[in-house]
CSV table of C-alpha atoms in Angstrom, one decimal:
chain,number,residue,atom,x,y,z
W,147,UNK,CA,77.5,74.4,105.1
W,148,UNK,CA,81.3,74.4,104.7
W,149,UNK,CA,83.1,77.5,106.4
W,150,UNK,CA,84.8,80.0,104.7
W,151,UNK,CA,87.3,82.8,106.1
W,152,UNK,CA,89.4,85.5,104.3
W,153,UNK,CA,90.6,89.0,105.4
W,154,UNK,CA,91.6,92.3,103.6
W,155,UNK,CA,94.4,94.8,105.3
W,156,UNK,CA,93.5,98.3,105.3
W,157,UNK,CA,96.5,99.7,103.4
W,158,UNK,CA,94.8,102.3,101.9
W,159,UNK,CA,91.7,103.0,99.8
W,160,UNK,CA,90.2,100.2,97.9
W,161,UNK,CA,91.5,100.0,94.3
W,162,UNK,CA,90.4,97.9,91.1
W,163,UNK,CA,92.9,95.1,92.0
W,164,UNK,CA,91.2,94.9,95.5
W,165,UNK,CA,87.8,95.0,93.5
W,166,UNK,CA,88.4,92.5,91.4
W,167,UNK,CA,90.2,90.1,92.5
W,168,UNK,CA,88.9,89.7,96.2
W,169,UNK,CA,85.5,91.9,97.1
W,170,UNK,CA,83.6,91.1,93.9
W,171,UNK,CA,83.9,87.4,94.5
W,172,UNK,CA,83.3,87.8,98.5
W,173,UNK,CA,79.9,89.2,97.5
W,174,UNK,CA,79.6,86.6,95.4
W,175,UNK,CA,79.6,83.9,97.4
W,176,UNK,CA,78.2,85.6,100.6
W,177,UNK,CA,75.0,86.0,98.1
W,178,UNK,CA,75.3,82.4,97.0
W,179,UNK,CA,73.8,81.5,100.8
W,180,UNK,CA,76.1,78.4,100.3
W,181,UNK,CA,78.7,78.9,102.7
W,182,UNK,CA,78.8,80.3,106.6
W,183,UNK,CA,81.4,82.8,105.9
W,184,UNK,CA,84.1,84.8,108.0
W,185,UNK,CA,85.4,88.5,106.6
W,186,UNK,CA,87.5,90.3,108.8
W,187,UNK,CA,89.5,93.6,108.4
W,188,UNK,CA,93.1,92.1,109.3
W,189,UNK,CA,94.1,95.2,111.5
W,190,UNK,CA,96.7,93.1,113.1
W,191,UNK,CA,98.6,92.2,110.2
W,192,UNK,CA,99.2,96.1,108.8
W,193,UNK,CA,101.2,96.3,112.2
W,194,UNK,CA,103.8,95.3,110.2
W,195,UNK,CA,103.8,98.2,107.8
W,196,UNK,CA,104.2,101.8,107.6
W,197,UNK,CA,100.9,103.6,108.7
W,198,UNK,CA,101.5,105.3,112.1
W,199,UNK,CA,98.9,105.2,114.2
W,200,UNK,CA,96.0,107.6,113.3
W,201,UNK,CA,96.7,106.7,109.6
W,202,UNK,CA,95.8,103.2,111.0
W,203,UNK,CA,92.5,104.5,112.7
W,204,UNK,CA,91.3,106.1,109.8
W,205,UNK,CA,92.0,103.7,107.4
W,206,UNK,CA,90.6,101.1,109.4
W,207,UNK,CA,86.9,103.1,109.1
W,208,UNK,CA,87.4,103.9,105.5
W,209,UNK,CA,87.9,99.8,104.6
W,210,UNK,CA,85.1,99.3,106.7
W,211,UNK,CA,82.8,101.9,104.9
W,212,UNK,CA,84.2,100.5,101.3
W,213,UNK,CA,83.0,97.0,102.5
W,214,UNK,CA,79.6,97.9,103.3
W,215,UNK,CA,79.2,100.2,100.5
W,216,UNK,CA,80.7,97.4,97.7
W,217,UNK,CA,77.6,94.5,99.5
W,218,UNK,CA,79.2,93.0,102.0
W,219,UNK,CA,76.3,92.2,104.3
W,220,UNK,CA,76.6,91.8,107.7
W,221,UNK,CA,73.4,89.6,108.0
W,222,UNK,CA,74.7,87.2,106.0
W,223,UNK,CA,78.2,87.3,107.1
W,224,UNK,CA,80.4,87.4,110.3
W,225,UNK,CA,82.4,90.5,109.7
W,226,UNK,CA,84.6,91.9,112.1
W,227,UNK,CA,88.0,93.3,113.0
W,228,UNK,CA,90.8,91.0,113.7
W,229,UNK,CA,91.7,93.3,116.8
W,230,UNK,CA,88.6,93.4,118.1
W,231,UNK,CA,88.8,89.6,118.8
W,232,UNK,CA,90.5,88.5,121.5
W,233,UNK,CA,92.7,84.9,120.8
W,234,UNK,CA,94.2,85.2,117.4
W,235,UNK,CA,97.5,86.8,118.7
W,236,UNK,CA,97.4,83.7,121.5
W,237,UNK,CA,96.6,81.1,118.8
W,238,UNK,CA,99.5,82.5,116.2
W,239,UNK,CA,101.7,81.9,119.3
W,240,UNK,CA,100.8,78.4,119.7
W,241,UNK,CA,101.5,77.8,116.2
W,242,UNK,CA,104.7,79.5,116.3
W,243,UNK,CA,105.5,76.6,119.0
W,244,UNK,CA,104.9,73.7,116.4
W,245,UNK,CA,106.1,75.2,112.8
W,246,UNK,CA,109.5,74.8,111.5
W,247,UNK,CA,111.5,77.8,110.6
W,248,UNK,CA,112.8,76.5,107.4
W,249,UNK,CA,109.3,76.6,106.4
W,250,UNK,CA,109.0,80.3,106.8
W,251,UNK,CA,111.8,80.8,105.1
W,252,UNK,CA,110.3,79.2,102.1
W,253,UNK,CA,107.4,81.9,102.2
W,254,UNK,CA,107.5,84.3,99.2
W,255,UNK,CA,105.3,87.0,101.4
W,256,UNK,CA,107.8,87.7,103.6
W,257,UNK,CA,110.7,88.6,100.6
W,258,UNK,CA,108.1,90.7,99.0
W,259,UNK,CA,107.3,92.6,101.9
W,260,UNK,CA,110.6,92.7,103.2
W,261,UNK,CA,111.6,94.3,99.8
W,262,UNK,CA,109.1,96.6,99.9
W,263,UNK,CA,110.3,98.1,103.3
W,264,UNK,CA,114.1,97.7,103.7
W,265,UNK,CA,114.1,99.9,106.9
W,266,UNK,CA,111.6,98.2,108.5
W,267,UNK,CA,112.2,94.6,108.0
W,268,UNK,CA,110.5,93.1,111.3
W,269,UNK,CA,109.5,89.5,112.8
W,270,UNK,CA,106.3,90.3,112.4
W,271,UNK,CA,107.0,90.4,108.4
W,272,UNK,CA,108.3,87.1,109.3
W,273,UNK,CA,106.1,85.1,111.4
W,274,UNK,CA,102.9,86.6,109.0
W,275,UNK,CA,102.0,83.7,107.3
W,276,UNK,CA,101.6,81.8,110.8
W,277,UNK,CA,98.9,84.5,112.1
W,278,UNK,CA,97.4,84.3,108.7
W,279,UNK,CA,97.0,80.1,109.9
W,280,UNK,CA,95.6,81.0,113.0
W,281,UNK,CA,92.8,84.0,111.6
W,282,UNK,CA,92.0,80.6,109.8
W,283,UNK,CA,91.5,78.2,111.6
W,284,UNK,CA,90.5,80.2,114.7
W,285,UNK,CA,87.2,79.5,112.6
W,286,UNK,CA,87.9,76.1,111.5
W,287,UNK,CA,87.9,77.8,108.2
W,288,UNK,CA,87.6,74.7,105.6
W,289,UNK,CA,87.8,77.0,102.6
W,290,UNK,CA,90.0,80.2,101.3
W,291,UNK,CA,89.2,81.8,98.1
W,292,UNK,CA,92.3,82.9,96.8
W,293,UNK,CA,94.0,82.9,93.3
W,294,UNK,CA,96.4,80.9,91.9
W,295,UNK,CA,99.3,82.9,93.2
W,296,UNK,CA,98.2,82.6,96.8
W,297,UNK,CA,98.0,79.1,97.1
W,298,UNK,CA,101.1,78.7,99.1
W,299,UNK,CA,99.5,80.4,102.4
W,300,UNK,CA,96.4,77.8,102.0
W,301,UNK,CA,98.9,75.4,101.9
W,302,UNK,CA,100.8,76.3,105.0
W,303,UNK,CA,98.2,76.7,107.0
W,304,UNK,CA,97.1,72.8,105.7
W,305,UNK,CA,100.6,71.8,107.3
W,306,UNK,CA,100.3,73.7,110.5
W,307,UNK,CA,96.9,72.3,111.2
W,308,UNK,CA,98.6,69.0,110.8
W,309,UNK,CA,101.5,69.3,112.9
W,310,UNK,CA,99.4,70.4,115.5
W,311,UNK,CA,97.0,67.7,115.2
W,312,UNK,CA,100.1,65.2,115.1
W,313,UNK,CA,101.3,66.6,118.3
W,314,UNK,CA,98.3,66.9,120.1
W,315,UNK,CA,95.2,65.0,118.5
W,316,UNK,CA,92.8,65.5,116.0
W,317,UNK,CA,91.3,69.1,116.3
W,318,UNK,CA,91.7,71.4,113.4
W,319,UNK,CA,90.0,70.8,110.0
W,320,UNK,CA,93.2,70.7,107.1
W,321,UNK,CA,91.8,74.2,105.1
W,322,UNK,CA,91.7,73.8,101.5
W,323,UNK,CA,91.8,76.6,98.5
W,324,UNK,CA,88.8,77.8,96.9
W,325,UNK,CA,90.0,78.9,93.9
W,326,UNK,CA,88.7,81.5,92.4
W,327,UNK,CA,89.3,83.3,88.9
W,328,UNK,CA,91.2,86.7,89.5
W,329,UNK,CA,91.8,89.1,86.7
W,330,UNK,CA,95.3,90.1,87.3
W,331,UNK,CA,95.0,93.8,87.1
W,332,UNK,CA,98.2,95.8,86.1
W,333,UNK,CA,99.6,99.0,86.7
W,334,UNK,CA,98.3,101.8,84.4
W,335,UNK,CA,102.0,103.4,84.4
W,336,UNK,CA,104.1,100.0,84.5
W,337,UNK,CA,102.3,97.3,83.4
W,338,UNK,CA,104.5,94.7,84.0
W,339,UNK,CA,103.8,95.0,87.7
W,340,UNK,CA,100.9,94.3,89.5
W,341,UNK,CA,98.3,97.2,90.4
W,342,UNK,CA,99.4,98.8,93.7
W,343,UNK,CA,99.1,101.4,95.6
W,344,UNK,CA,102.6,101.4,97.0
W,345,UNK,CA,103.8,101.6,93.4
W,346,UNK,CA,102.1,105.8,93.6
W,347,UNK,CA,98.7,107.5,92.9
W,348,UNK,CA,98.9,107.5,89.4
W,349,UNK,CA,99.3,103.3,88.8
W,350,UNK,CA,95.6,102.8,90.8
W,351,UNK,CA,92.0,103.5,90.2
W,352,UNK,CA,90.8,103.3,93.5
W,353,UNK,CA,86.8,102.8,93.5
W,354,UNK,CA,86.1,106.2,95.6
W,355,UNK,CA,87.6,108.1,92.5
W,356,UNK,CA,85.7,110.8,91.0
W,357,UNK,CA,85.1,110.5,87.1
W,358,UNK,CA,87.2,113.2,86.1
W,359,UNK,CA,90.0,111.2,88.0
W,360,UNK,CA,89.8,108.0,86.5
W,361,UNK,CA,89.4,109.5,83.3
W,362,UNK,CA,92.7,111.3,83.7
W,363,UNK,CA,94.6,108.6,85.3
W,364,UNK,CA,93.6,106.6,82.2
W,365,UNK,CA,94.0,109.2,79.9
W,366,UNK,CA,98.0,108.1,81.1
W,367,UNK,CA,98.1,105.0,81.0
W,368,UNK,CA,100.5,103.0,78.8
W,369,UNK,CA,99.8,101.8,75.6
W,370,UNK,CA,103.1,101.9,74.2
W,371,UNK,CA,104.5,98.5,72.2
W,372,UNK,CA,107.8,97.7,73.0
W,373,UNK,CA,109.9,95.4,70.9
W,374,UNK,CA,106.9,94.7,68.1
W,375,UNK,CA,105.3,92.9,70.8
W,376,UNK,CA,101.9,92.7,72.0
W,377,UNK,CA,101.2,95.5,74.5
W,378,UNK,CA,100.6,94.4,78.3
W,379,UNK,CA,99.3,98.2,78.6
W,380,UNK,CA,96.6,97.6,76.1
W,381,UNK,CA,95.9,94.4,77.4
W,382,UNK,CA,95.6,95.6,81.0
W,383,UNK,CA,93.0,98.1,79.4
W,384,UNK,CA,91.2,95.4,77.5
W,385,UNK,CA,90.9,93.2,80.8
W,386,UNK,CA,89.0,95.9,82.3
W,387,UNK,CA,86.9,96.8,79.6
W,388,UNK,CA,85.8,93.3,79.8
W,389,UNK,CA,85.0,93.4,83.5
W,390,UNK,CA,83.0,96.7,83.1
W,391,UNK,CA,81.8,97.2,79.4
W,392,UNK,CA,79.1,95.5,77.9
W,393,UNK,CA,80.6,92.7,76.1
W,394,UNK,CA,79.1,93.8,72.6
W,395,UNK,CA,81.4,97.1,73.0
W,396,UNK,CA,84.6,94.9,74.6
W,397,UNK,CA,84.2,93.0,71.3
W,398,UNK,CA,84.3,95.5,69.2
W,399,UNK,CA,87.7,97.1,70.7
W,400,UNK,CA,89.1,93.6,70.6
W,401,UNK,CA,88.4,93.3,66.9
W,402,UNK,CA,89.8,96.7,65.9
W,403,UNK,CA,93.3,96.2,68.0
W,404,UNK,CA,93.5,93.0,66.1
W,405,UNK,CA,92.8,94.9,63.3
W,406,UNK,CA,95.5,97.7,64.1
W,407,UNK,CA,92.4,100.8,63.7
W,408,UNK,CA,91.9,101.2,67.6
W,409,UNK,CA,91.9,104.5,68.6
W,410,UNK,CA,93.3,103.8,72.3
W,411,UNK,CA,91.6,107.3,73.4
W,412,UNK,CA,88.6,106.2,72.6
W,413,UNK,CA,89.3,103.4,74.4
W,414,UNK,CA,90.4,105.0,78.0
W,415,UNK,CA,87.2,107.3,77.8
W,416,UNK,CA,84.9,104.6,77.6
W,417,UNK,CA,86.4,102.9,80.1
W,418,UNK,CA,86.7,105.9,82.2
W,419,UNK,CA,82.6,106.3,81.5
W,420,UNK,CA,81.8,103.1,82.3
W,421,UNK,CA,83.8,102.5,85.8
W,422,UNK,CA,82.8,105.9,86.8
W,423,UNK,CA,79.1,104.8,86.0
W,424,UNK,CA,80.0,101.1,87.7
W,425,UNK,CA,80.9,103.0,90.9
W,426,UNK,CA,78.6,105.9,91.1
W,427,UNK,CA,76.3,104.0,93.7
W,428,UNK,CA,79.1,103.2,95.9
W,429,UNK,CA,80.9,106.5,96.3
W,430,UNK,CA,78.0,107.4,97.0
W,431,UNK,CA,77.3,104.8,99.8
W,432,UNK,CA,80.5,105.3,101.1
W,433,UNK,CA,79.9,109.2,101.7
W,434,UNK,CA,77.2,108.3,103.6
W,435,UNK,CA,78.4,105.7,106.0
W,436,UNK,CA,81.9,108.0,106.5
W,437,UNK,CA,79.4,110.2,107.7
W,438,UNK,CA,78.6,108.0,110.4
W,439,UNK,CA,81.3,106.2,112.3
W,440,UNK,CA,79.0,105.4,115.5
W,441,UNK,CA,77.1,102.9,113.1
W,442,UNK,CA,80.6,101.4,111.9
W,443,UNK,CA,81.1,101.3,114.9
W,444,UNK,CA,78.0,99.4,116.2
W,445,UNK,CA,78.1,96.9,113.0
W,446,UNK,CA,81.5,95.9,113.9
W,447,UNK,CA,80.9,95.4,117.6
W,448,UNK,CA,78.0,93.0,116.5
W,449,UNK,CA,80.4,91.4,114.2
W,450,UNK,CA,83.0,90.2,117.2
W,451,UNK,CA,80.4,89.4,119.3
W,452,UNK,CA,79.4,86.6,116.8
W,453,UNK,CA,83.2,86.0,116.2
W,454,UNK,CA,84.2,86.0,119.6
W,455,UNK,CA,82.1,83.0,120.6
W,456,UNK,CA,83.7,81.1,117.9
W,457,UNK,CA,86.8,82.1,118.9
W,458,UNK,CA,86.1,81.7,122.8
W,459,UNK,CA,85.4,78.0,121.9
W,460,UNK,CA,88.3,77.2,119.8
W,461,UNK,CA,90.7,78.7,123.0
W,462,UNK,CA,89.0,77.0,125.7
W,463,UNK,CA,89.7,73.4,123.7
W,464,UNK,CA,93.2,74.4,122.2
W,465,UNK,CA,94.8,75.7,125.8
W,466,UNK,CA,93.0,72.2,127.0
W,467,UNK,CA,95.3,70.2,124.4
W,468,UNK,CA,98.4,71.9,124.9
W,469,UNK,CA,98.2,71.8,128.7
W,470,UNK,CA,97.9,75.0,129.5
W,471,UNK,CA,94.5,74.6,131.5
């Protein structure tokens, strides 16, 4: 089976955007039984961010819960925290040694987040994409799902695999991109930006919402068309109607915004219904395994172990071809 690897940074509480265009497909294709697969909580990587420390720890727990309450099943998959396996940090540094700066500099991660936090512009914002290539292909991951839009970190870590195999022999497989379709979920207050959380509570729904929430949040969301155009509110609302209505009632909303009768608060309370009603098993999953952090703990401890052997290999014959034992 080929290998697949992909991580999620726990920024903050799962939200539809999260949902939807990663977790939903990892459960996918960890049910598939097609692919050994890798999922890691990339603790490392929010390092470079704003939580402080305890903000870190508990976030860290809460991802983990979301996870486990959304499918992901550790029997079927390696999952694990980035921290809790030792090597990544050493293999990033490696890699460091053989990519070209200029080639960082072409990376569009590292304006965005730089952007994003203009007093805290780091290396580590910097020299990202390079421990992304190592979480990689620490595992000899040969596949990534990612969208479209994502490609370009696939891509470098491609090229890093092959400058170090040019310098020091064939070891690492060249990763590839499993692409994947991901509903590009807006912003309920500006819908010409992506759904975020660091945009404010009131652009997400995040999954552990309570239905009088997300009925609220969307009863403010904007519908408004500006310049006799088509709305990119109302088709934000339509795209998740789609992904959580059955399709007989999507249809039906289509058709009356074509035909200028829809009635757009009708329209946010059935979609408030029926995400509330999508989600009502997994808040109440994830209640229960916040309840208990000593089995989080004991699930991800099982998880390294498995990962750490895979890592422990990959070190052992990497320090061998660089010379450092």
């Amino acid at each position: 089976m080929k290998r697949i690897v992909s991580g999620i940074q726990p920024t903050g509480n799962l939200h539809l955007g999260n949902y939807l265009g990663a977790v939903k497909n990892w459960v996918d294709l960890q049910n598939s039984r097609d692919y050994e697969i890798f999922f890691f909580i990339a603790d490392l990587h929010s390092l470079t961010g704003k939580l402080e420390a305890k903000q870190l720890h508990k976030q860290v727990n809460i991802l983990i819960a979301e996870l486990l309450a959304l499918g992901i099943d550790p029997k079927k998959v390696t999952f694990f925290k980035q921290s809790d396996v030792v090597g990544h940090a050493d293999l990033a540094w490696i890699f460091n040694c053989v990519t070209p700066i200029s080639e960082l500099q072409k990376m569009t991660q590292f304006k965005d987040k730089a952007g994003n936090q203009p007093q805290n512009i780091n290396t580590g914002l910097f020299v990202y994409p390079v421990l992304q290539s190592a979480d990689i292909l620490m595992y000899q991951g040969e596949l990534v799902p990612v969208g479209e839009d994502q490609v370009q970190h696939v891509e470098l870590t491609r090229d890093i695999a092959r400058w170090f195999n040019n310098k020091y022999g064939q070891y690492f497989v060249e990763t590839k991109a499993k692409l994947t379709h991901i509903p590009r979920v807006k912003s309920l207050l500006a819908p010409d930006k992506k759904m975020s959380k660091s945009l404010g509570e009131g652009h997400t729904i995040e999954l552990a919402d309570e239905p009088e929430i997300i009925l609220k949040k969307l009863s403010k969301a904007v519908t408004a068309t500006e310049g006799g155009g088509e709305s990119v509110g109302v088709a934000n609302l339509l795209l998740l109607l789609k992904e959580f209505t059955p399709t007989k009632i999507y249809q039906e909303f289509v058709q009356a915004e074509k035909d200028k009768t829809i009635r757009y608060g009708d329209l946010k309370k059935v979609l408030a219904e029926n995400i509330s009603e999508h989600f009502k098993e997994f808040r109440k999953k994830r209640a229960e395994f916040l309840k208990n952090p000593k089995k989080l703990d004991k699930i991800m401890n099982v998880g390294a172990k498995k990962a750490q052997k895979v890592a422990d290999k990959t070190m052992i014959e990497v320090r061998k071809l660089v010379g450092l034992s």
